[in-house]
Amino acid sequence: MSLTDIVVIALALFIGYKFTAAMLVDSRETADAPRVPPASVKRPWHEVLNVAPDASREQIVDAYRRLIREHHPDRVANLGKEFRDLAERRASEINVAYDEALQQLG
């Protein structure tokens, strides 16, 4: 084995190590990111609004107002796009649940 072969092997090992280490760091950062349920998973309206299935109209309206105030996209506009996107999805989910609840009440 020549000196050139040894240098090439050492260089390849070094590059492989750096690449693998970088990939592991990226996967750890992704694993630590907060989990957001996919939009395709639909929860019942009473779970979204955090009320009982037989809640009164007043309880539903109170829960809706509290949640929409808490999750409105304008409240997190200055925190970054990720937070705004999350707030928009959550507010949309709350609005859909509220509409379903009111339709069920009649």
PDB file of C-alpha atoms in Angstrom, residues 5 10-11 14-15 18 25-26 29 36 40 44 52 55-56 60-62 71-72 77 80 84 88 92 95 100 104:
ATOM      1  CA  ASP A   5      -3.552   5.053  -0.970  1.00  0.00           C
ATOM      2  CA  ALA A  10      -7.933   8.563   5.491  1.00  0.00           C
ATOM      3  CA  LEU A  11      -9.508  11.466   3.584  1.00  0.00           C
ATOM      4  CA  PHE A  14     -12.793  11.799   7.426  1.00  0.00           C
ATOM      5  CA  ILE A  15     -15.320  13.036   4.861  1.00  0.00           C
ATOM      6  CA  LYS A  18     -18.238  14.538   8.888  1.00  0.00           C
ATOM      7  CA  VAL A  25     -27.423  16.367  14.076  1.00  0.00           C
ATOM      8  CA  ASP A  26     -30.122  17.194  11.508  1.00  0.00           C
ATOM      9  CA  GLU A  29     -33.109  18.601  15.545  1.00  0.00           C
ATOM     10  CA  VAL A  36     -48.152  18.843  15.053  1.00  0.00           C
ATOM     11  CA  SER A  40     -55.959  14.934   7.771  1.00  0.00           C
ATOM     12  CA  PRO A  44     -64.567  15.497  17.160  1.00  0.00           C
ATOM     13  CA  ALA A  52     -68.504  17.883  26.902  1.00  0.00           C
ATOM     14  CA  ALA A  55     -72.434  21.122  26.322  1.00  0.00           C
ATOM     15  CA  SER A  56     -74.857  24.021  26.180  1.00  0.00           C
ATOM     16  CA  ILE A  60     -69.614  26.193  23.432  1.00  0.00           C
ATOM     17  CA  VAL A  61     -69.518  29.914  22.681  1.00  0.00           C
ATOM     18  CA  ASP A  62     -67.361  30.593  25.757  1.00  0.00           C
ATOM     19  CA  HIS A  71     -54.776  30.755  19.001  1.00  0.00           C
ATOM     20  CA  HIS A  72     -55.501  33.669  16.672  1.00  0.00           C
ATOM     21  CA  ALA A  77     -47.477  37.332  13.818  1.00  0.00           C
ATOM     22  CA  GLY A  80     -42.177  33.850  12.776  1.00  0.00           C
ATOM     23  CA  ARG A  84     -48.175  31.828  12.333  1.00  0.00           C
ATOM     24  CA  GLU A  88     -53.687  29.467  11.335  1.00  0.00           C
ATOM     25  CA  SER A  92     -59.129  26.902  11.310  1.00  0.00           C
ATOM     26  CA  ASN A  95     -63.665  27.467  13.558  1.00  0.00           C
ATOM     27  CA  GLU A 100     -70.148  21.745  13.613  1.00  0.00           C
ATOM     28  CA  GLN A 104     -75.589  19.994  15.816  1.00  0.00           C
TER      29      GLN A 104
END
